[in-house]
XYZ file of C-alpha atoms in Angstrom:
354
model
C 141.508 48.766 134.225
C 139.514 45.507 134.176
C 141.717 44.037 136.916
C 141.346 47.206 138.996
C 137.542 47.124 138.678
C 137.462 43.424 139.624
C 139.590 44.094 142.710
C 137.430 47.072 143.632
C 134.285 44.961 143.222
C 135.622 42.233 145.512
C 136.671 44.861 148.067
C 133.139 46.306 148.027
C 131.644 42.849 148.539
C 133.980 42.290 151.473
C 132.983 45.672 152.868
C 129.259 44.882 152.582
C 129.604 41.559 154.381
C 131.940 43.065 156.957
C 129.466 45.881 157.599
C 126.569 43.447 157.923
C 128.559 41.401 160.405
C 129.490 44.464 162.463
C 125.841 45.619 162.607
C 124.816 42.169 163.785
C 127.500 42.121 166.451
C 126.764 45.630 167.683
C 123.098 44.745 168.134
C 124.001 42.210 170.821
C 124.559 42.583 174.538
C 128.218 41.782 174.943
C 130.115 39.874 177.581
C 133.412 38.049 177.616
C 131.511 34.788 177.194
C 129.640 36.062 174.133
C 132.845 37.346 172.564
C 134.553 33.978 173.036
C 131.517 32.143 171.624
C 131.516 34.446 168.586
C 135.211 33.925 167.900
C 134.898 30.139 168.228
C 131.792 30.091 166.025
C 133.407 32.288 163.382
C 136.416 29.980 163.073
C 134.362 26.784 163.275
C 131.758 27.911 160.740
C 134.424 29.168 158.350
C 135.990 25.710 158.346
C 132.557 24.064 158.050
C 131.691 26.193 155.016
C 134.989 25.287 153.342
C 134.157 21.609 153.898
C 130.620 22.201 152.621
C 131.982 24.026 149.566
C 134.328 21.212 148.608
C 131.628 18.699 149.483
C 129.372 20.494 147.020
C 131.912 19.936 144.255
C 132.028 16.263 145.249
C 128.239 15.827 145.299
C 127.540 17.569 141.999
C 130.608 16.024 140.413
C 129.294 12.566 141.326
C 125.870 13.479 139.966
C 127.393 14.405 136.600
C 129.669 11.390 136.124
C 132.907 12.341 137.882
C 134.761 10.144 140.375
C 136.815 11.210 143.382
C 140.576 11.682 143.065
C 141.305 13.738 146.190
C 139.523 15.876 148.766
C 141.546 18.448 150.705
C 140.726 20.961 153.434
C 143.705 23.107 154.425
C 146.610 20.598 154.546
C 144.540 17.512 155.282
C 143.767 15.370 152.279
C 141.951 12.152 151.466
C 143.146 10.455 148.273
C 141.284 7.733 146.388
C 143.671 4.894 145.522
C 143.294 1.355 144.169
C 143.583 0.185 147.773
C 140.886 2.523 149.082
C 140.991 5.976 150.663
C 144.345 7.129 152.070
C 145.197 10.071 154.318
C 147.825 12.506 153.069
C 149.083 15.896 154.183
C 149.702 18.525 151.523
C 150.081 22.269 151.990
C 149.001 24.206 148.892
C 149.473 27.971 149.366
C 146.689 30.104 147.969
C 143.963 27.455 148.330
C 142.026 26.602 151.500
C 140.546 23.448 150.056
C 140.182 21.495 146.842
C 138.095 18.611 145.542
C 139.708 17.073 142.462
C 137.807 14.519 140.431
C 138.303 12.331 137.386
C 136.071 13.522 134.546
C 133.663 11.399 132.509
C 134.519 10.627 128.889
C 134.822 13.775 126.808
C 132.053 14.282 124.258
C 132.390 17.462 122.209
C 129.700 19.965 123.091
C 128.407 17.834 125.956
C 131.154 18.003 128.569
C 129.457 18.364 132.003
C 131.418 20.963 133.963
C 128.907 23.600 135.070
C 127.314 21.774 137.993
C 130.693 20.453 139.158
C 132.145 23.971 139.245
C 128.996 25.498 140.786
C 128.490 22.698 143.313
C 130.450 24.351 146.105
C 128.614 27.651 145.795
C 125.222 25.892 145.595
C 125.854 24.069 148.876
C 127.144 27.253 150.605
C 124.018 29.165 149.572
C 121.681 26.258 150.289
C 123.062 25.615 153.774
C 122.814 29.338 154.641
C 119.244 29.422 153.318
C 118.181 26.339 155.300
C 119.798 27.462 158.583
C 118.541 31.021 158.123
C 115.024 29.813 157.272
C 114.813 27.561 160.325
C 116.124 30.387 162.529
C 113.555 32.777 161.035
C 110.741 30.396 161.957
C 112.062 29.961 165.499
C 113.428 33.421 166.346
C 111.885 35.812 163.848
C 114.155 38.762 163.017
C 116.330 38.392 166.123
C 118.892 35.859 164.904
C 121.326 34.563 167.537
C 124.938 35.482 166.733
C 125.974 31.863 165.844
C 123.156 31.715 163.255
C 124.089 35.139 161.861
C 127.728 34.092 161.537
C 126.850 30.817 159.801
C 124.522 32.488 157.299
C 126.820 35.423 156.497
C 129.915 33.238 156.108
C 128.080 30.892 153.753
C 126.853 33.783 151.626
C 130.289 35.422 151.638
C 132.164 32.277 150.555
C 129.518 31.566 147.938
C 129.510 35.072 146.454
C 133.301 35.435 146.393
C 133.622 32.086 144.618
C 130.934 32.574 141.980
C 131.867 36.119 140.909
C 134.666 35.732 138.324
C 137.875 36.896 139.969
C 141.478 35.733 139.899
C 141.642 31.959 140.059
C 138.215 30.979 141.398
C 135.263 28.799 140.372
C 133.450 31.735 138.809
C 136.377 32.659 136.579
C 136.858 29.053 135.481
C 133.140 28.787 134.749
C 133.166 32.047 132.782
C 136.152 31.012 130.668
C 134.723 27.606 129.780
C 131.011 28.500 129.574
C 130.717 28.944 125.806
C 134.241 28.102 124.650
C 134.706 24.548 123.425
C 138.495 24.868 123.412
C 138.521 25.927 127.070
C 136.221 23.045 127.952
C 138.719 20.665 126.369
C 141.551 22.248 128.341
C 139.533 21.952 131.545
C 138.846 18.293 130.816
C 142.553 17.761 130.064
C 143.558 19.216 133.431
C 141.213 16.930 135.331
C 142.105 13.899 133.214
C 145.897 14.340 133.474
C 145.678 14.786 137.245
C 143.464 11.728 137.639
C 145.666 9.506 135.477
C 148.983 10.560 137.003
C 147.512 10.211 140.498
C 147.070 6.529 139.629
C 150.622 6.136 138.315
C 150.212 6.691 134.572
C 153.342 8.490 133.359
C 153.182 11.749 131.431
C 154.745 9.982 128.454
C 151.957 7.394 128.357
C 149.254 10.049 128.053
C 148.119 11.263 124.602
C 150.086 14.277 123.385
C 146.874 16.086 122.456
C 146.101 16.531 126.147
C 149.151 18.783 126.519
C 148.849 20.826 123.313
C 147.508 24.378 123.378
C 144.489 24.910 121.115
C 145.111 26.570 117.744
C 145.228 30.340 118.006
C 145.726 30.248 121.769
C 147.907 33.089 123.076
C 148.903 31.138 126.205
C 148.030 33.991 128.567
C 145.057 32.685 130.575
C 145.586 30.246 133.443
C 144.177 27.269 131.517
C 146.977 27.682 128.986
C 149.564 28.564 131.626
C 148.770 25.232 133.276
C 149.055 23.531 129.880
C 152.529 24.984 129.342
C 153.537 23.901 132.852
C 152.417 20.368 131.978
C 154.441 20.474 128.751
C 157.442 21.430 130.879
C 156.797 18.561 133.302
C 156.411 16.146 130.390
C 159.793 17.211 128.997
C 161.359 16.752 132.440
C 159.743 13.317 132.677
C 161.853 12.225 129.691
C 164.855 14.115 131.140
C 164.860 16.512 128.195
C 165.995 19.514 130.198
C 166.758 21.631 127.132
C 163.148 21.352 125.972
C 161.874 21.954 129.497
C 164.021 25.093 129.669
C 162.650 26.292 126.302
C 159.097 26.023 127.638
C 160.135 27.596 130.924
C 161.583 30.548 128.984
C 158.156 31.146 127.420
C 156.505 31.132 130.826
C 159.250 33.208 132.418
C 158.866 35.912 129.775
C 155.238 36.212 130.923
C 155.865 35.846 134.647
C 154.045 39.076 135.492
C 150.903 37.678 133.842
C 150.972 34.343 135.689
C 148.724 33.686 138.664
C 150.845 33.733 141.870
C 150.901 29.950 142.368
C 152.084 29.300 138.806
C 154.617 32.129 138.964
C 156.334 30.584 141.987
C 156.292 27.078 140.504
C 157.778 28.353 137.232
C 160.477 30.216 139.170
C 161.366 27.124 141.218
C 161.659 24.875 138.182
C 163.679 27.547 136.396
C 166.124 27.472 139.288
C 166.427 23.692 138.928
C 166.769 23.744 135.137
C 169.450 26.421 135.253
C 171.482 24.306 137.675
C 171.328 21.067 135.667
C 172.127 22.959 132.446
C 174.971 24.988 133.987
C 173.075 28.209 133.411
C 173.610 31.715 134.749
C 174.643 31.323 138.396
C 173.674 34.909 139.208
C 170.150 34.292 137.941
C 169.966 31.130 140.042
C 170.959 33.099 143.141
C 168.518 35.879 142.299
C 165.603 33.449 142.010
C 166.618 31.643 145.186
C 166.763 34.906 147.153
C 163.272 35.955 146.054
C 161.148 36.111 149.214
C 158.161 34.375 147.647
C 160.287 31.540 146.281
C 162.160 31.143 149.570
C 158.887 30.934 151.481
C 157.552 28.229 149.184
C 160.788 26.238 149.376
C 160.291 25.866 153.138
C 157.123 23.838 152.524
C 157.777 20.140 153.005
C 157.359 18.745 149.507
C 159.545 16.425 147.440
C 160.000 18.996 144.676
C 161.108 21.696 147.108
C 163.802 19.458 148.581
C 165.020 18.586 145.071
C 165.227 22.253 144.072
C 166.965 23.258 147.302
C 169.426 20.393 146.716
C 170.122 21.665 143.197
C 170.939 25.094 144.591
C 173.307 23.689 147.227
C 175.145 21.608 144.667
C 175.395 24.210 141.912
C 175.933 27.430 143.863
C 177.587 26.247 147.063
C 179.247 23.128 145.660
C 178.012 21.140 148.656
C 177.275 17.629 147.362
C 176.780 16.203 150.859
C 174.110 18.750 151.761
C 172.449 18.198 148.390
C 172.377 14.450 149.052
C 170.915 15.035 152.521
C 168.179 17.251 151.080
C 167.341 14.622 148.475
C 167.099 12.029 151.219
C 164.710 14.314 153.117
C 162.712 14.678 149.912
C 162.455 10.917 149.475
C 161.048 10.658 153.006
C 158.204 12.974 151.999
C 156.892 10.419 149.508
C 154.161 9.409 151.930
C 152.631 12.891 151.726
C 152.612 13.161 147.934
C 149.149 12.347 146.500
C 150.376 11.824 142.926
C 152.044 8.457 142.205
C 153.604 9.588 138.931
C 155.112 12.680 140.502
C 156.679 10.525 143.222
C 158.461 8.442 140.588
C 159.473 11.563 138.646
C 160.849 13.352 141.703
C 162.990 10.346 142.609
C 164.375 10.180 139.045
C 165.151 13.897 139.036
C 166.925 13.699 142.390
C 168.934 10.700 141.219
C 169.883 12.556 138.008
C 170.860 15.651 139.985
C 173.167 13.752 142.338
C 174.742 11.837 139.465
C 175.566 15.043 137.575
């Protein structure tokens, strides 16, 4: 019921903004030129507000002690490395942009996360307010269509990100707001990503970063991520039995996982079943899943490794598996995480040697 009401609420918000936009458009005198300008402005301002949103996370993160790890809009990414900023290209389904930062030192009860999480929404609202205010002074009530589009898109992106729903800033903020354990998990996510992006292996990181808090049922996406990291850590030491045990826990709850995690768990299950000589029918079933197949077409090192595992285990085609692994190795330049690059190469080498 709660999920239904949340979905209904978001649909109503979309309807309100859509209705406001239609009223604004219908109030104009239309021509082909105006239509083209509106379409171009809509697309351009949507992209601008995504950049502003992620820029807001960056600004307020910096103000509260964070440092940049990566900044992505659509597939284009800037990664902070020891040698300066580097361009990468990474497609992440389900997210239009993302600003990931390294957190300041964790102090119990004083972890600064609220402004960082709210930063994107603040900048969306602020930019809409400034542009709308200037337009009000100049034009009065009769806003030009480009101004109307900019203001409405900023408000829409801001509102849909701050209201807790699915896997957004508002939901993350709500979960961590007054829960010390969730704040620690949030810190752990940021810290693990920052450290591994700089080449620190999963085995070198403190085990406490990967452990679920006492009494945690493992059902929310903070804990789902934690279990996924435990699985990765087991794979990092090539302990596939342990990785499979953790994957079994996640797989038993697959209907509760957010879509991105569900696909990633399914893909790694496919790989683990192949290296452990598991149920071939289950491997084929996972591989034929439309969602999994769509994700496997994305050019990422892990996807090439998993596709190679399928070719070797199901089709017995070692040459094709080797070719896929070679394609995966060539994608190293697009991977923003140094530790994952090393891990993927080890896993591919282990697969081909099996």
